[in-house]
PDB file of C-alpha atoms in Angstrom:
ATOM      1  CA  MET G   1       0.000   0.000   0.000  1.00 79.00           C
ATOM      2  CA  SER G   2       0.972   3.613  -0.504  1.00 90.00           C
ATOM      3  CA  TYR G   3       0.312   6.508   1.836  1.00 91.00           C
ATOM      4  CA  SER G   4       0.195  10.232   1.162  1.00 94.00           C
ATOM      5  CA  VAL G   5       2.410  12.647   3.048  1.00 94.00           C
ATOM      6  CA  GLY G   6      -0.628  13.821   4.999  1.00 93.00           C
ATOM      7  CA  GLN G   7      -1.485  10.299   6.056  1.00 93.00           C
ATOM      8  CA  VAL G   8       2.096   9.577   7.148  1.00 93.00           C
ATOM      9  CA  SER G   9       2.148  12.835   9.066  1.00 93.00           C
ATOM     10  CA  GLY G  10      -0.923  11.685  10.967  1.00 92.00           C
ATOM     11  CA  PHE G  11       0.439   8.179  11.570  1.00 86.00           C
ATOM     12  CA  ALA G  12       3.853   9.276  12.810  1.00 89.00           C
ATOM     13  CA  GLY G  13       2.925  12.460  14.642  1.00 91.00           C
ATOM     14  CA  VAL G  14       5.400  14.585  12.646  1.00 92.00           C
ATOM     15  CA  THR G  15       4.688  17.594  10.481  1.00 94.00           C
ATOM     16  CA  VAL G  16       4.482  17.516   6.696  1.00 95.00           C
ATOM     17  CA  ARG G  17       7.312  20.027   6.711  1.00 94.00           C
ATOM     18  CA  THR G  18       9.510  17.572   8.626  1.00 94.00           C
ATOM     19  CA  LEU G  19       8.794  14.822   6.115  1.00 95.00           C
ATOM     20  CA  HIS G  20       9.690  17.181   3.264  1.00 94.00           C
ATOM     21  CA  HIS G  21      12.922  18.038   5.069  1.00 94.00           C
ATOM     22  CA  TYR G  22      13.809  14.353   5.481  1.00 94.00           C
ATOM     23  CA  ASP G  23      13.229  13.930   1.749  1.00 93.00           C
ATOM     24  CA  THR G  24      15.384  16.929   0.833  1.00 92.00           C
ATOM     25  CA  ALA G  25      18.150  15.677   3.121  1.00 90.00           C
ATOM     26  CA  GLY G  26      18.048  12.263   1.450  1.00 91.00           C
ATOM     27  CA  LEU G  27      17.133  10.593   4.702  1.00 92.00           C
ATOM     28  CA  LEU G  28      13.657   9.410   3.723  1.00 94.00           C
ATOM     29  CA  THR G  29      12.759   9.617   0.047  1.00 93.00           C
ATOM     30  CA  PRO G  30       9.254   8.296  -0.761  1.00 94.00           C
ATOM     31  CA  SER G  31       9.267   5.177  -2.917  1.00 92.00           C
ATOM     32  CA  ASP G  32       6.674   6.487  -5.345  1.00 93.00           C
ATOM     33  CA  ARG G  33       4.822   9.511  -6.659  1.00 92.00           C
ATOM     34  CA  SER G  34       1.189   9.907  -7.574  1.00 90.00           C
ATOM     35  CA  PRO G  35       0.212  10.829 -11.182  1.00 90.00           C
ATOM     36  CA  ALA G  36      -0.075  14.411  -9.913  1.00 90.00           C
ATOM     37  CA  GLY G  37       3.475  14.275  -8.490  1.00 90.00           C
ATOM     38  CA  TYR G  38       2.615  13.938  -4.809  1.00 91.00           C
ATOM     39  CA  ARG G  39       4.843  11.857  -2.515  1.00 92.00           C
ATOM     40  CA  LEU G  40       3.666   8.329  -1.762  1.00 94.00           C
ATOM     41  CA  TYR G  41       5.175   6.286   1.049  1.00 94.00           C
ATOM     42  CA  SER G  42       5.346   2.490   1.130  1.00 94.00           C
ATOM     43  CA  ASP G  43       5.308   0.186   4.148  1.00 92.00           C
ATOM     44  CA  ALA G  44       9.100  -0.031   3.888  1.00 92.00           C
ATOM     45  CA  ASP G  45       9.284   3.786   3.968  1.00 93.00           C
ATOM     46  CA  LEU G  46       7.187   3.809   7.133  1.00 93.00           C
ATOM     47  CA  ALA G  47       9.499   1.246   8.733  1.00 90.00           C
ATOM     48  CA  ARG G  48      12.477   3.463   7.868  1.00 91.00           C
ATOM     49  CA  LEU G  49      10.694   6.506   9.288  1.00 93.00           C
ATOM     50  CA  GLN G  50      10.112   4.615  12.512  1.00 91.00           C
ATOM     51  CA  GLN G  51      13.850   3.982  12.782  1.00 88.00           C
ATOM     52  CA  ILE G  52      14.612   7.638  12.068  1.00 92.00           C
ATOM     53  CA  LEU G  53      12.225   8.838  14.756  1.00 92.00           C
ATOM     54  CA  PHE G  54      13.623   6.330  17.223  1.00 88.00           C
ATOM     55  CA  TYR G  55      17.162   7.593  16.741  1.00 87.00           C
ATOM     56  CA  ARG G  56      15.998  11.222  16.789  1.00 88.00           C
ATOM     57  CA  GLU G  57      14.324  10.639  20.142  1.00 86.00           C
ATOM     58  CA  LEU G  58      17.680   9.426  21.476  1.00 85.00           C
ATOM     59  CA  GLY G  59      19.344  12.621  20.309  1.00 84.00           C
ATOM     60  CA  PHE G  60      21.170  11.431  17.189  1.00 86.00           C
ATOM     61  CA  SER G  61      21.735  14.049  14.500  1.00 88.00           C
ATOM     62  CA  LEU G  62      20.285  13.550  11.032  1.00 90.00           C
ATOM     63  CA  GLU G  63      23.808  12.992   9.696  1.00 89.00           C
ATOM     64  CA  GLU G  64      24.439  10.268  12.278  1.00 86.00           C
ATOM     65  CA  ILE G  65      21.110   8.613  11.505  1.00 89.00           C
ATOM     66  CA  GLY G  66      21.828   8.675   7.787  1.00 88.00           C
ATOM     67  CA  ALA G  67      25.215   7.034   8.350  1.00 84.00           C
ATOM     68  CA  ILE G  68      23.672   4.295  10.501  1.00 85.00           C
ATOM     69  CA  LEU G  69      20.885   3.529   8.038  1.00 85.00           C
ATOM     70  CA  GLU G  70      22.980   3.691   4.880  1.00 81.00           C
ATOM     71  CA  ASP G  71      26.077   1.804   5.999  1.00 76.00           C
ATOM     72  CA  PRO G  72      25.384  -1.944   5.811  1.00 65.00           C
ATOM     73  CA  HIS G  73      28.386  -2.509   8.087  1.00 67.00           C
ATOM     74  CA  ALA G  74      27.295  -0.011  10.724  1.00 65.00           C
ATOM     75  CA  ASN G  75      26.720  -1.608  14.094  1.00 68.00           C
ATOM     76  CA  ALA G  76      23.581   0.002  15.465  1.00 70.00           C
ATOM     77  CA  LEU G  77      24.217  -1.577  18.869  1.00 74.00           C
ATOM     78  CA  ASP G  78      27.573   0.203  19.167  1.00 78.00           C
ATOM     79  CA  HIS G  79      25.907   3.502  18.330  1.00 77.00           C
ATOM     80  CA  LEU G  80      23.209   2.853  20.918  1.00 80.00           C
ATOM     81  CA  ARG G  81      25.765   1.978  23.583  1.00 83.00           C
ATOM     82  CA  GLU G  82      27.652   5.197  22.932  1.00 81.00           C
ATOM     83  CA  ARG G  83      24.431   7.189  23.054  1.00 80.00           C
ATOM     84  CA  HIS G  84      23.511   5.438  26.311  1.00 85.00           C
ATOM     85  CA  ARG G  85      26.854   6.460  27.798  1.00 86.00           C
ATOM     86  CA  LEU G  86      26.428  10.091  26.756  1.00 82.00           C
ATOM     87  CA  LEU G  87      22.851  10.229  28.024  1.00 83.00           C
ATOM     88  CA  THR G  88      23.903   8.729  31.350  1.00 87.00           C
ATOM     89  CA  GLU G  89      26.599  11.387  31.726  1.00 85.00           C
ATOM     90  CA  GLU G  90      24.112  14.108  30.824  1.00 82.00           C
ATOM     91  CA  ILE G  91      21.615  12.800  33.397  1.00 85.00           C
ATOM     92  CA  ALA G  92      24.330  12.865  36.075  1.00 83.00           C
ATOM     93  CA  LYS G  93      25.278  16.408  35.094  1.00 80.00           C
ATOM     94  CA  LEU G  94      21.661  17.570  35.238  1.00 79.00           C
ATOM     95  CA  GLN G  95      21.197  15.900  38.613  1.00 80.00           C
ATOM     96  CA  ARG G  96      24.208  17.796  39.930  1.00 73.00           C
ATOM     97  CA  LEU G  97      22.716  21.042  38.626  1.00 69.00           C
ATOM     98  CA  VAL G  98      19.427  20.224  40.350  1.00 75.00           C
ATOM     99  CA  GLU G  99      21.248  19.670  43.637  1.00 69.00           C
ATOM    100  CA  VAL G 100      23.207  22.920  43.243  1.00 61.00           C
ATOM    101  CA  ALA G 101      19.975  24.808  42.510  1.00 66.00           C
ATOM    102  CA  GLU G 102      18.297  23.272  45.545  1.00 65.00           C
ATOM    103  CA  GLN G 103      21.211  24.200  47.760  1.00 59.00           C
ATOM    104  CA  ALA G 104      21.239  27.729  46.362  1.00 56.00           C
ATOM    105  CA  MET G 105      17.551  27.991  47.226  1.00 60.00           C
ATOM    106  CA  GLU G 106      18.271  26.771  50.742  1.00 54.00           C
ATOM    107  CA  VAL G 107      20.956  29.426  51.126  1.00 51.00           C
ATOM    108  CA  ARG G 108      18.558  32.100  49.901  1.00 52.00           C
ATOM    109  CA  GLN G 109      15.963  30.897  52.393  1.00 46.00           C
ATOM    110  CA  THR G 110      18.237  31.214  55.422  1.00 45.00           C
ATOM    111  CA  GLY G 111      17.609  34.938  55.672  1.00 45.00           C
ATOM    112  CA  VAL G 112      21.334  35.634  56.054  1.00 48.00           C
ATOM    113  CA  GLU G 113      22.033  38.096  53.273  1.00 53.00           C
ATOM    114  CA  LEU G 114      25.688  38.956  52.691  1.00 56.00           C
ATOM    115  CA  THR G 115      26.935  41.323  50.033  1.00 58.00           C
ATOM    116  CA  PRO G 116      30.052  40.262  48.075  1.00 55.00           C
ATOM    117  CA  GLU G 117      32.070  42.667  50.234  1.00 59.00           C
ATOM    118  CA  GLU G 118      30.661  41.228  53.450  1.00 57.00           C
ATOM    119  CA  ARG G 119      31.216  37.689  52.204  1.00 56.00           C
ATOM    120  CA  PHE G 120      34.881  38.411  51.514  1.00 55.00           C
ATOM    121  CA  GLU G 121      35.157  40.212  54.847  1.00 56.00           C
ATOM    122  CA  VAL G 122      33.829  37.195  56.724  1.00 52.00           C
ATOM    123  CA  PHE G 123      35.187  34.264  54.720  1.00 55.00           C
ATOM    124  CA  GLY G 124      38.289  35.734  53.109  1.00 53.00           C
ATOM    125  CA  GLU G 125      39.944  33.157  50.859  1.00 49.00           C
ATOM    126  CA  VAL G 126      37.880  30.269  52.210  1.00 51.00           C
ATOM    127  CA  ALA G 127      35.364  29.550  49.463  1.00 50.00           C
ATOM    128  CA  PHE G 128      32.608  26.953  49.535  1.00 49.00           C
ATOM    129  CA  ASP G 129      32.896  25.111  46.227  1.00 48.00           C
ATOM    130  CA  LEU G 130      29.332  24.427  45.013  1.00 45.00           C
ATOM    131  CA  SER G 131      30.410  21.307  43.134  1.00 47.00           C
ATOM    132  CA  TYR G 132      31.832  19.910  46.386  1.00 52.00           C
ATOM    133  CA  ALA G 133      28.706  21.013  48.248  1.00 52.00           C
ATOM    134  CA  THR G 134      26.597  19.100  45.763  1.00 48.00           C
ATOM    135  CA  GLU G 135      28.626  15.910  46.081  1.00 55.00           C
ATOM    136  CA  ALA G 136      28.761  16.225  49.865  1.00 57.00           C
ATOM    137  CA  HIS G 137      25.001  16.571  49.945  1.00 54.00           C
ATOM    138  CA  LEU G 138      24.613  13.478  47.763  1.00 51.00           C
ATOM    139  CA  LYS G 139      27.068  11.573  49.954  1.00 59.00           C
ATOM    140  CA  TRP G 140      25.942  12.672  53.405  1.00 58.00           C
ATOM    141  CA  GLY G 141      22.509  14.242  52.811  1.00 54.00           C
ATOM    142  CA  ARG G 142      20.605  11.448  54.538  1.00 62.00           C
ATOM    143  CA  SER G 143      22.791  11.473  57.652  1.00 68.00           C
ATOM    144  CA  LYS G 144      21.487  13.131  60.806  1.00 72.00           C
ATOM    145  CA  GLY G 145      24.801  14.918  61.350  1.00 68.00           C
ATOM    146  CA  HIS G 146      24.802  16.526  57.902  1.00 68.00           C
ATOM    147  CA  GLN G 147      21.183  17.604  58.226  1.00 70.00           C
ATOM    148  CA  GLU G 148      21.786  19.136  61.642  1.00 75.00           C
ATOM    149  CA  ALA G 149      24.930  20.908  60.456  1.00 71.00           C
ATOM    150  CA  MET G 150      23.075  22.455  57.522  1.00 69.00           C
ATOM    151  CA  ALA G 151      20.184  23.480  59.766  1.00 74.00           C
ATOM    152  CA  ARG G 152      22.442  25.128  62.341  1.00 75.00           C
ATOM    153  CA  ALA G 153      24.533  26.815  59.646  1.00 73.00           C
ATOM    154  CA  ALA G 154      21.347  28.358  58.303  1.00 71.00           C
ATOM    155  CA  THR G 155      20.700  30.037  61.656  1.00 77.00           C
ATOM    156  CA  HIS G 156      24.140  31.639  61.993  1.00 76.00           C
ATOM    157  CA  THR G 157      24.251  35.394  61.709  1.00 79.00           C
ATOM    158  CA  LYS G 158      26.990  37.437  60.114  1.00 78.00           C
ATOM    159  CA  ALA G 159      28.467  37.938  63.590  1.00 84.00           C
ATOM    160  CA  ASP G 160      28.415  34.177  64.184  1.00 85.00           C
ATOM    161  CA  TRP G 161      30.240  33.508  60.917  1.00 82.00           C
ATOM    162  CA  ARG G 162      32.809  36.170  61.765  1.00 84.00           C
ATOM    163  CA  GLN G 163      33.442  34.449  65.113  1.00 90.00           C
ATOM    164  CA  ILE G 164      33.612  31.019  63.453  1.00 88.00           C
ATOM    165  CA  MET G 165      36.145  32.212  60.895  1.00 86.00           C
ATOM    166  CA  THR G 166      38.207  34.051  63.518  1.00 90.00           C
ATOM    167  CA  GLU G 167      38.471  30.905  65.619  1.00 93.00           C
ATOM    168  CA  ALA G 168      39.261  28.817  62.533  1.00 92.00           C
ATOM    169  CA  ALA G 169      41.995  31.229  61.404  1.00 91.00           C
ATOM    170  CA  ALA G 170      43.681  31.195  64.807  1.00 95.00           C
ATOM    171  CA  TRP G 171      43.564  27.392  64.901  1.00 96.00           C
ATOM    172  CA  ARG G 172      44.862  27.183  61.315  1.00 95.00           C
ATOM    173  CA  THR G 173      47.841  29.397  62.151  1.00 96.00           C
ATOM    174  CA  ARG G 174      48.858  27.068  64.977  1.00 97.00           C
ATOM    175  CA  LEU G 175      48.339  23.970  62.817  1.00 97.00           C
ATOM    176  CA  ILE G 176      50.576  25.348  60.041  1.00 97.00           C
ATOM    177  CA  ALA G 177      53.203  26.427  62.577  1.00 97.00           C
ATOM    178  CA  ALA G 178      53.300  22.888  64.001  1.00 97.00           C
ATOM    179  CA  PHE G 179      53.642  21.430  60.511  1.00 97.00           C
ATOM    180  CA  ASP G 180      56.351  23.907  59.464  1.00 96.00           C
ATOM    181  CA  SER G 181      58.361  23.146  62.601  1.00 97.00           C
ATOM    182  CA  ALA G 182      58.278  19.418  61.734  1.00 96.00           C
ATOM    183  CA  GLU G 183      56.200  18.546  64.798  1.00 96.00           C
ATOM    184  CA  ASP G 184      55.168  14.896  64.957  1.00 97.00           C
ATOM    185  CA  ALA G 185      51.535  14.571  63.811  1.00 96.00           C
ATOM    186  CA  GLU G 186      50.896  12.173  66.707  1.00 97.00           C
ATOM    187  CA  SER G 187      52.514  14.371  69.346  1.00 97.00           C
ATOM    188  CA  ASP G 188      50.435  15.760  72.196  1.00 97.00           C
ATOM    189  CA  PRO G 189      50.340  19.365  70.907  1.00 97.00           C
ATOM    190  CA  VAL G 190      49.155  18.347  67.422  1.00 97.00           C
ATOM    191  CA  ILE G 191      46.616  15.872  68.774  1.00 97.00           C
ATOM    192  CA  ALA G 192      45.324  18.714  70.938  1.00 97.00           C
ATOM    193  CA  LEU G 193      44.848  20.769  67.769  1.00 97.00           C
ATOM    194  CA  ALA G 194      42.865  17.916  66.235  1.00 97.00           C
ATOM    195  CA  GLU G 195      40.654  17.761  69.324  1.00 97.00           C
ATOM    196  CA  GLU G 196      40.160  21.534  69.178  1.00 97.00           C
ATOM    197  CA  HIS G 197      38.998  21.182  65.578  1.00 96.00           C
ATOM    198  CA  ARG G 198      36.533  18.441  66.561  1.00 96.00           C
ATOM    199  CA  ARG G 199      35.085  20.575  69.340  1.00 96.00           C
ATOM    200  CA  HIS G 200      34.809  23.551  66.996  1.00 93.00           C
ATOM    201  CA  ILE G 201      32.593  21.474  64.708  1.00 91.00           C
ATOM    202  CA  THR G 202      30.514  20.326  67.680  1.00 91.00           C
ATOM    203  CA  ARG G 203      30.108  23.839  69.053  1.00 90.00           C
ATOM    204  CA  TRP G 204      29.072  25.483  65.799  1.00 87.00           C
ATOM    205  CA  PHE G 205      27.501  22.781  63.628  1.00 85.00           C
ATOM    206  CA  THR G 206      26.758  19.290  64.931  1.00 85.00           C
ATOM    207  CA  PRO G 207      27.975  16.833  67.584  1.00 87.00           C
ATOM    208  CA  CYS G 208      31.114  15.360  66.086  1.00 90.00           C
ATOM    209  CA  PRO G 209      32.080  12.019  67.652  1.00 92.00           C
ATOM    210  CA  PRO G 210      35.571  10.727  66.824  1.00 95.00           C
ATOM    211  CA  GLU G 211      34.391   8.378  64.089  1.00 93.00           C
ATOM    212  CA  MET G 212      32.644  11.247  62.295  1.00 90.00           C
ATOM    213  CA  HIS G 213      35.739  13.405  62.701  1.00 95.00           C
ATOM    214  CA  CYS G 214      37.794  10.659  61.064  1.00 96.00           C
ATOM    215  CA  ARG G 215      35.437  10.551  58.077  1.00 91.00           C
ATOM    216  CA  ILE G 216      35.754  14.318  57.714  1.00 91.00           C
ATOM    217  CA  ALA G 217      39.544  14.053  57.834  1.00 95.00           C
ATOM    218  CA  ASP G 218      39.439  11.277  55.242  1.00 95.00           C
ATOM    219  CA  ASP G 219      37.776  13.750  52.880  1.00 91.00           C
ATOM    220  CA  TYR G 220      40.615  16.198  53.450  1.00 93.00           C
ATOM    221  CA  VAL G 221      43.156  13.824  51.896  1.00 95.00           C
ATOM    222  CA  GLU G 222      40.795  12.514  49.207  1.00 91.00           C
ATOM    223  CA  ASP G 223      39.348  15.793  47.936  1.00 87.00           C
ATOM    224  CA  ALA G 224      41.269  19.072  47.685  1.00 87.00           C
ATOM    225  CA  ARG G 225      37.989  21.006  47.715  1.00 83.00           C
ATOM    226  CA  ALA G 226      37.196  19.678  51.189  1.00 86.00           C
ATOM    227  CA  PHE G 227      40.612  20.624  52.587  1.00 91.00           C
ATOM    228  CA  ALA G 228      40.277  24.097  51.039  1.00 88.00           C
ATOM    229  CA  LEU G 229      37.410  24.692  53.479  1.00 84.00           C
ATOM    230  CA  VAL G 230      39.928  24.314  56.309  1.00 88.00           C
ATOM    231  CA  VAL G 231      43.106  25.725  54.778  1.00 91.00           C
ATOM    232  CA  PRO G 232      42.898  28.097  51.785  1.00 88.00           C
ATOM    233  CA  PRO G 233      45.082  27.006  48.838  1.00 87.00           C
ATOM    234  CA  SER G 234      47.442  29.963  49.338  1.00 87.00           C
ATOM    235  CA  GLU G 235      48.316  28.659  52.835  1.00 91.00           C
ATOM    236  CA  GLN G 236      48.561  24.977  52.016  1.00 92.00           C
ATOM    237  CA  ARG G 237      51.748  22.923  52.015  1.00 94.00           C
ATOM    238  CA  PRO G 238      52.377  19.526  50.450  1.00 95.00           C
ATOM    239  CA  GLY G 239      51.542  16.938  53.069  1.00 96.00           C
ATOM    240  CA  LEU G 240      49.556  19.264  55.341  1.00 97.00           C
ATOM    241  CA  ALA G 241      46.242  17.509  54.700  1.00 96.00           C
ATOM    242  CA  ARG G 242      47.829  14.159  55.529  1.00 97.00           C
ATOM    243  CA  PHE G 243      49.387  15.704  58.647  1.00 97.00           C
ATOM    244  CA  LEU G 244      45.962  16.781  59.925  1.00 97.00           C
ATOM    245  CA  HIS G 245      44.435  13.446  58.891  1.00 97.00           C
ATOM    246  CA  THR G 246      47.029  11.558  60.974  1.00 97.00           C
ATOM    247  CA  ALA G 247      46.440  13.809  63.986  1.00 97.00           C
ATOM    248  CA  VAL G 248      42.655  13.384  63.787  1.00 97.00           C
ATOM    249  CA  HIS G 249      42.913   9.609  63.665  1.00 97.00           C
ATOM    250  CA  ALA G 250      45.435   9.619  66.515  1.00 97.00           C
ATOM    251  CA  ASN G 251      43.082  11.777  68.568  1.00 97.00           C
ATOM    252  CA  ALA G 252      40.202   9.403  67.825  1.00 96.00           C
ATOM    253  CA  GLY G 253      42.300   6.493  69.041  1.00 94.00           C
ATOM    254  CA  ARG G 254      43.197   8.330  72.220  1.00 93.00           C
ATOM    255  CA  LEU G 255      39.572   9.273  72.916  1.00 92.00           C
ATOM    256  CA  SER G 256      38.557   5.668  72.354  1.00 87.00           C
ATOM    257  CA  GLU G 257      41.085   4.507  74.948  1.00 81.00           C
ATOM    258  CA  GLU G 258      39.917   7.153  77.412  1.00 74.00           C
ATOM    259  CA  SER G 259      36.295   6.127  76.843  1.00 63.00           C
ATOM    260  CA  CYS G 260      37.119   2.547  77.727  1.00 59.00           C
ATOM    261  CA  GLU G 261      38.551   3.766  81.028  1.00 56.00           C
ATOM    262  CA  ASP G 262      35.528   6.038  81.745  1.00 51.00           C
ATOM    263  CA  PRO G 263      32.309   4.148  82.601  1.00 47.00           C
ATOM    264  CA  ASP G 264      30.245   7.294  81.965  1.00 48.00           C
ATOM    265  CA  HIS G 265      31.783   8.137  78.573  1.00 44.00           C
ATOM    266  CA  GLY G 266      28.618   7.303  76.649  1.00 43.00           C
ATOM    267  CA  SER G 267      26.622  10.118  78.241  1.00 38.00           C
ATOM    268  CA  ARG G 268      29.079  12.992  77.722  1.00 39.00           C
ATOM    269  CA  VAL G 269      29.977  15.045  74.688  1.00 37.00           C
ATOM    270  CA  PRO G 270      33.075  17.276  75.043  1.00 37.00           C
ATOM    271  CA  ARG G 271      32.339  20.961  74.487  1.00 32.00           C
TER     272      ARG G 271
END
């Protein structure tokens, strides 16, 4: 049987103009013409159109579709696998953008409005990388600690953030001094710095038991963006993240030993 361009347009849900374009591009040329010169499509043409629309829905260009359909040696499965890979990457990228947008909305909803000048005044070089924020939210978003930290952060005023950053800067100066003087990462003074950092998190964000502190420190050596929240890149030294990581784990071990000696350790959180 033969079908007019109008009939095919109705069958396939595409416009007559699109069918004319496919013809002009050599992608789908009708098998026949009516005595008056109108395009007539055969069943084989409709089958080819179905393939074209399938590939178009997956995002293939007309050139790519033409190559697949015309080359008898083309492996359609390979093309589909490659398209699947690209689509999967695009989905992941869009999901990240959704998370960033959601976090931006949360920030806007906190009521803490800082101008660019105020933001630099408070945070200085310490910048919260949104890509890291997105991945951290995906990684820890369901945890009670992460949720509480985000909730408490949202309540901090500009004065609170100034105090937080002042304390962090003073602690950072002492940490770098210990590292530069080749202090042992498991020495008492450096372990004390690790404990101070843990208590800072507890005081301002969320209770931070030793095991949580260790996971945070693990991020410092695995992701430069995480460590940049603690030490700005301009102040970093090679090995400093590992130095802090070692001290945090040593402090966790010491606290664990002390807990075993203290029968009431389960009911107390250092402040």
